[in-house]
């Protein structure tokens, strides 16, 4: 068993798509650095429904299970649908601290912005304050935080899906420019990671680029 230098580019399957099929786009600005994972480490994924559904968590777990099964990494999914960074602070002891993690992935923002246009005087400031507190509490446990930017919000797809009676967000009033607000949140996360030296993954820019390329390919 040995320490693994984990490349954060495998957090998203879409990144694999970019690396394999669109190398000219590059991913240099999508993450800040690699993360060293020791044998027998515990990794906690803390977030909202995007974490709860476990897609990116499973990409990470599969990476370790298929390449380093002898290292016996433990994975804990602590995603809760609908939650914001403020909610994570309330459940922190139960869903994070009690596992005594070595690494904590943090993904919030989609719900924090309220699906409305950017409001720098309330929601954004709350998000920034709560995220800083989360990072502080993780560091106080001697765990390494990995900050993930919010994912994009695709308003066009959401509008098209409003015709589906089973769409879980049917009738919800989304701002058409909500993704611009999430882009601001993502930029702030990147700036915070640069200032503090913590590991960072920019979901927002990479996934938006992927969506853009796929739409261009449609006749």
mmCIF file of C-alpha atoms in Angstrom:
data_model
loop_
_atom_site.group_PDB
_atom_site.id
_atom_site.type_symbol
_atom_site.label_atom_id
_atom_site.label_comp_id
_atom_site.label_asym_id
_atom_site.label_seq_id
_atom_site.Cartn_x
_atom_site.Cartn_y
_atom_site.Cartn_z
ATOM 1 C CA UNK A 1 0.000 0.000 0.000
ATOM 2 C CA UNK A 2 1.233 3.465 -0.820
ATOM 3 C CA UNK A 3 0.153 7.086 -0.960
ATOM 4 C CA UNK A 4 -1.861 7.939 -4.074
ATOM 5 C CA UNK A 5 -1.450 11.267 -5.802
ATOM 6 C CA UNK A 6 -5.022 11.687 -6.958
ATOM 7 C CA UNK A 7 -5.578 13.796 -10.107
ATOM 8 C CA UNK A 8 -8.759 15.777 -9.554
ATOM 9 C CA UNK A 9 -9.559 15.640 -13.270
ATOM 10 C CA UNK A 10 -11.302 12.296 -12.685
ATOM 11 C CA UNK A 11 -13.936 13.829 -10.418
ATOM 12 C CA UNK A 12 -16.219 14.144 -13.446
ATOM 13 C CA UNK A 13 -16.735 11.678 -16.241
ATOM 14 C CA UNK A 14 -17.122 14.626 -18.575
ATOM 15 C CA UNK A 15 -13.525 15.511 -17.845
ATOM 16 C CA UNK A 16 -12.523 12.146 -19.216
ATOM 17 C CA UNK A 17 -14.450 13.050 -22.354
ATOM 18 C CA UNK A 18 -12.498 16.298 -22.692
ATOM 19 C CA UNK A 19 -9.132 14.678 -22.052
ATOM 20 C CA UNK A 20 -9.721 11.788 -24.468
ATOM 21 C CA UNK A 21 -11.621 13.471 -27.276
ATOM 22 C CA UNK A 22 -11.007 17.218 -26.983
ATOM 23 C CA UNK A 23 -7.444 17.656 -25.723
ATOM 24 C CA UNK A 24 -7.179 21.040 -27.448
ATOM 25 C CA UNK A 25 -9.602 22.509 -24.921
ATOM 26 C CA UNK A 26 -7.415 21.546 -21.983
ATOM 27 C CA UNK A 27 -8.263 21.459 -18.272
ATOM 28 C CA UNK A 28 -5.403 23.483 -16.792
ATOM 29 C CA UNK A 29 -7.709 26.003 -15.138
ATOM 30 C CA UNK A 30 -10.229 23.422 -13.918
ATOM 31 C CA UNK A 31 -8.330 22.307 -10.855
ATOM 32 C CA UNK A 32 -5.560 23.737 -8.705
ATOM 33 C CA UNK A 33 -3.514 20.694 -7.741
ATOM 34 C CA UNK A 34 -3.565 16.987 -6.977
ATOM 35 C CA UNK A 35 -4.493 15.532 -3.595
ATOM 36 C CA UNK A 36 -2.424 12.907 -1.806
ATOM 37 C CA UNK A 37 -4.565 10.035 -0.469
ATOM 38 C CA UNK A 38 -3.017 7.795 2.184
ATOM 39 C CA UNK A 39 -3.916 4.081 2.586
ATOM 40 C CA UNK A 40 -6.957 3.449 4.827
ATOM 41 C CA UNK A 41 -8.133 7.036 4.417
ATOM 42 C CA UNK A 42 -11.752 8.128 4.819
ATOM 43 C CA UNK A 43 -13.209 10.454 2.191
ATOM 44 C CA UNK A 44 -16.479 12.314 2.851
ATOM 45 C CA UNK A 45 -18.542 13.886 0.076
ATOM 46 C CA UNK A 46 -20.500 16.798 1.549
ATOM 47 C CA UNK A 47 -23.156 18.485 -0.545
ATOM 48 C CA UNK A 48 -26.734 18.718 -1.776
ATOM 49 C CA UNK A 49 -28.744 16.490 -4.156
ATOM 50 C CA UNK A 50 -25.959 16.605 -6.749
ATOM 51 C CA UNK A 51 -23.786 14.784 -4.220
ATOM 52 C CA UNK A 52 -26.656 12.662 -2.889
ATOM 53 C CA UNK A 53 -27.303 11.138 -6.327
ATOM 54 C CA UNK A 54 -23.692 9.932 -6.122
ATOM 55 C CA UNK A 55 -22.635 10.216 -9.767
ATOM 56 C CA UNK A 56 -19.343 12.057 -9.300
ATOM 57 C CA UNK A 57 -18.802 10.269 -5.986
ATOM 58 C CA UNK A 58 -18.981 6.935 -7.801
ATOM 59 C CA UNK A 59 -16.457 8.115 -10.400
ATOM 60 C CA UNK A 60 -14.008 8.836 -7.601
ATOM 61 C CA UNK A 61 -14.739 5.601 -5.728
ATOM 62 C CA UNK A 62 -14.412 3.555 -8.922
ATOM 63 C CA UNK A 63 -11.063 5.187 -9.640
ATOM 64 C CA UNK A 64 -9.654 3.935 -6.342
ATOM 65 C CA UNK A 65 -11.429 0.560 -6.262
ATOM 66 C CA UNK A 66 -10.221 -0.424 -9.727
ATOM 67 C CA UNK A 67 -6.671 0.908 -9.470
ATOM 68 C CA UNK A 68 -5.748 0.724 -5.784
ATOM 69 C CA UNK A 69 -8.014 -1.873 -4.117
ATOM 70 C CA UNK A 70 -5.280 -2.699 -1.611
ATOM 71 C CA UNK A 71 -5.402 0.823 -0.160
ATOM 72 C CA UNK A 72 -8.844 0.251 1.388
ATOM 73 C CA UNK A 73 -10.206 3.761 1.045
ATOM 74 C CA UNK A 74 -13.539 4.346 2.811
ATOM 75 C CA UNK A 75 -16.115 6.594 1.112
ATOM 76 C CA UNK A 76 -18.988 8.344 2.877
ATOM 77 C CA UNK A 77 -21.751 10.114 0.941
ATOM 78 C CA UNK A 78 -23.096 12.992 3.051
ATOM 79 C CA UNK A 79 -25.204 14.672 0.402
ATOM 80 C CA UNK A 80 -28.711 15.857 1.321
ATOM 81 C CA UNK A 81 -31.195 17.050 -1.333
ATOM 82 C CA UNK A 82 -32.122 20.717 -1.157
ATOM 83 C CA UNK A 83 -29.382 21.657 1.263
ATOM 84 C CA UNK A 84 -27.238 24.779 1.307
ATOM 85 C CA UNK A 85 -23.896 25.424 2.966
ATOM 86 C CA UNK A 86 -25.797 26.737 6.012
ATOM 87 C CA UNK A 87 -27.591 23.391 6.373
ATOM 88 C CA UNK A 88 -24.281 21.533 6.204
ATOM 89 C CA UNK A 89 -23.069 23.473 9.236
ATOM 90 C CA UNK A 90 -26.111 22.307 11.212
ATOM 91 C CA UNK A 91 -25.467 18.642 10.407
ATOM 92 C CA UNK A 92 -21.689 18.855 10.407
ATOM 93 C CA UNK A 93 -21.037 16.775 13.533
ATOM 94 C CA UNK A 94 -23.379 13.987 12.438
ATOM 95 C CA UNK A 95 -22.516 13.862 8.743
ATOM 96 C CA UNK A 96 -18.837 14.846 8.677
ATOM 97 C CA UNK A 97 -16.984 14.997 11.990
ATOM 98 C CA UNK A 98 -18.128 11.638 13.343
ATOM 99 C CA UNK A 99 -16.494 9.859 10.414
ATOM 100 C CA UNK A 100 -13.094 11.397 11.243
ATOM 101 C CA UNK A 101 -12.359 12.036 7.566
ATOM 102 C CA UNK A 102 -8.976 12.602 5.999
ATOM 103 C CA UNK A 103 -10.398 14.354 2.926
ATOM 104 C CA UNK A 104 -13.720 16.184 2.513
ATOM 105 C CA UNK A 105 -15.141 17.139 -0.886
ATOM 106 C CA UNK A 106 -17.495 20.138 -0.572
ATOM 107 C CA UNK A 107 -20.090 20.948 -3.238
ATOM 108 C CA UNK A 108 -22.681 23.646 -2.551
ATOM 109 C CA UNK A 109 -24.106 26.597 -4.428
ATOM 110 C CA UNK A 110 -26.965 25.320 -6.562
ATOM 111 C CA UNK A 111 -29.528 25.852 -3.803
ATOM 112 C CA UNK A 112 -27.666 28.687 -2.070
ATOM 113 C CA UNK A 113 -28.439 31.125 -4.870
ATOM 114 C CA UNK A 114 -32.172 30.504 -4.627
ATOM 115 C CA UNK A 115 -32.473 29.979 -8.411
ATOM 116 C CA UNK A 116 -32.687 33.759 -8.757
ATOM 117 C CA UNK A 117 -30.509 36.467 -10.314
ATOM 118 C CA UNK A 118 -27.290 37.403 -8.538
ATOM 119 C CA UNK A 119 -27.911 39.179 -5.228
ATOM 120 C CA UNK A 120 -24.624 40.382 -3.770
ATOM 121 C CA UNK A 121 -26.245 41.746 -0.613
ATOM 122 C CA UNK A 122 -27.803 38.611 0.864
ATOM 123 C CA UNK A 123 -27.613 35.114 -0.621
ATOM 124 C CA UNK A 124 -24.083 35.478 -1.959
ATOM 125 C CA UNK A 125 -22.745 36.889 1.301
ATOM 126 C CA UNK A 126 -24.408 34.087 3.266
ATOM 127 C CA UNK A 127 -22.877 31.518 0.911
ATOM 128 C CA UNK A 128 -19.411 33.006 1.266
ATOM 129 C CA UNK A 129 -19.613 33.163 5.055
ATOM 130 C CA UNK A 130 -20.946 29.625 5.440
ATOM 131 C CA UNK A 131 -18.412 28.158 3.026
ATOM 132 C CA UNK A 132 -15.548 29.804 4.904
ATOM 133 C CA UNK A 133 -16.886 28.359 8.157
ATOM 134 C CA UNK A 134 -17.180 24.890 6.627
ATOM 135 C CA UNK A 135 -13.595 25.021 5.396
ATOM 136 C CA UNK A 136 -12.427 26.205 8.811
ATOM 137 C CA UNK A 137 -14.189 23.366 10.616
ATOM 138 C CA UNK A 138 -12.769 20.800 8.208
ATOM 139 C CA UNK A 139 -9.254 22.139 8.667
ATOM 140 C CA UNK A 140 -9.685 22.087 12.449
ATOM 141 C CA UNK A 141 -10.192 18.304 12.182
ATOM 142 C CA UNK A 142 -6.860 18.054 10.334
ATOM 143 C CA UNK A 143 -8.749 16.906 7.250
ATOM 144 C CA UNK A 144 -7.994 18.219 3.778
ATOM 145 C CA UNK A 145 -10.866 20.079 2.099
ATOM 146 C CA UNK A 146 -11.414 19.840 -1.642
ATOM 147 C CA UNK A 147 -13.596 22.717 -2.806
ATOM 148 C CA UNK A 148 -15.876 22.034 -5.764
ATOM 149 C CA UNK A 149 -17.515 24.898 -7.610
ATOM 150 C CA UNK A 150 -21.273 24.802 -8.248
ATOM 151 C CA UNK A 151 -22.321 22.970 -11.370
ATOM 152 C CA UNK A 152 -24.042 24.936 -14.166
ATOM 153 C CA UNK A 153 -27.766 25.568 -14.348
ATOM 154 C CA UNK A 154 -29.079 24.890 -17.862
ATOM 155 C CA UNK A 155 -32.136 27.142 -18.129
ATOM 156 C CA UNK A 156 -32.892 26.061 -21.706
ATOM 157 C CA UNK A 157 -33.132 22.399 -20.756
ATOM 158 C CA UNK A 158 -35.197 23.262 -17.704
ATOM 159 C CA UNK A 159 -37.674 25.202 -19.842
ATOM 160 C CA UNK A 160 -37.992 22.321 -22.305
ATOM 161 C CA UNK A 161 -38.600 19.870 -19.472
ATOM 162 C CA UNK A 162 -41.458 21.955 -18.118
ATOM 163 C CA UNK A 163 -43.607 20.076 -20.652
ATOM 164 C CA UNK A 164 -42.932 16.845 -18.763
ATOM 165 C CA UNK A 165 -45.509 16.327 -16.011
ATOM 166 C CA UNK A 166 -42.986 14.213 -14.093
ATOM 167 C CA UNK A 167 -40.299 16.916 -14.047
ATOM 168 C CA UNK A 168 -39.586 17.487 -10.382
ATOM 169 C CA UNK A 169 -39.083 21.229 -10.902
ATOM 170 C CA UNK A 170 -42.241 21.695 -12.972
ATOM 171 C CA UNK A 171 -43.736 25.138 -12.353
ATOM 172 C CA UNK A 172 -40.746 26.419 -10.396
ATOM 173 C CA UNK A 173 -39.809 30.030 -11.104
ATOM 174 C CA UNK A 174 -36.186 29.956 -12.212
ATOM 175 C CA UNK A 175 -34.352 33.121 -13.250
ATOM 176 C CA UNK A 176 -33.250 32.847 -16.876
ATOM 177 C CA UNK A 177 -29.804 34.196 -15.908
ATOM 178 C CA UNK A 178 -29.332 31.968 -12.855
ATOM 179 C CA UNK A 179 -26.292 30.333 -14.384
ATOM 180 C CA UNK A 180 -24.577 33.738 -14.391
ATOM 181 C CA UNK A 181 -25.041 33.851 -10.628
ATOM 182 C CA UNK A 182 -23.569 30.367 -10.302
ATOM 183 C CA UNK A 183 -20.651 31.448 -12.475
ATOM 184 C CA UNK A 184 -19.976 34.229 -9.989
ATOM 185 C CA UNK A 185 -20.146 31.716 -7.126
ATOM 186 C CA UNK A 186 -17.706 29.484 -8.993
ATOM 187 C CA UNK A 187 -15.321 32.387 -9.580
ATOM 188 C CA UNK A 188 -15.411 33.246 -5.905
ATOM 189 C CA UNK A 189 -14.633 29.615 -4.995
ATOM 190 C CA UNK A 190 -11.632 29.644 -7.312
ATOM 191 C CA UNK A 191 -10.393 32.902 -5.843
ATOM 192 C CA UNK A 192 -10.790 31.546 -2.304
ATOM 193 C CA UNK A 193 -8.893 28.382 -3.210
ATOM 194 C CA UNK A 194 -6.095 30.434 -4.761
ATOM 195 C CA UNK A 195 -5.826 32.619 -1.679
ATOM 196 C CA UNK A 196 -5.868 29.744 0.818
ATOM 197 C CA UNK A 197 -4.006 27.091 -1.164
ATOM 198 C CA UNK A 198 -6.747 24.465 -0.875
ATOM 199 C CA UNK A 199 -7.545 22.052 -3.683
ATOM 200 C CA UNK A 200 -10.242 23.223 -6.072
ATOM 201 C CA UNK A 201 -12.270 21.716 -8.916
ATOM 202 C CA UNK A 202 -14.165 23.997 -11.309
ATOM 203 C CA UNK A 203 -17.237 22.030 -12.323
ATOM 204 C CA UNK A 204 -18.929 25.099 -13.700
ATOM 205 C CA UNK A 205 -16.627 26.091 -16.545
ATOM 206 C CA UNK A 206 -15.847 22.562 -17.726
ATOM 207 C CA UNK A 207 -19.447 21.386 -17.773
ATOM 208 C CA UNK A 208 -20.643 24.566 -19.470
ATOM 209 C CA UNK A 209 -18.028 24.067 -22.163
ATOM 210 C CA UNK A 210 -19.172 20.473 -22.598
ATOM 211 C CA UNK A 211 -22.817 21.554 -22.946
ATOM 212 C CA UNK A 212 -21.817 24.231 -25.464
ATOM 213 C CA UNK A 213 -19.849 21.783 -27.611
ATOM 214 C CA UNK A 214 -22.638 19.201 -27.580
ATOM 215 C CA UNK A 215 -25.187 21.804 -28.672
ATOM 216 C CA UNK A 216 -22.944 22.935 -31.525
ATOM 217 C CA UNK A 217 -22.778 19.344 -32.729
ATOM 218 C CA UNK A 218 -26.578 19.084 -33.085
ATOM 219 C CA UNK A 219 -27.652 19.656 -36.722
#
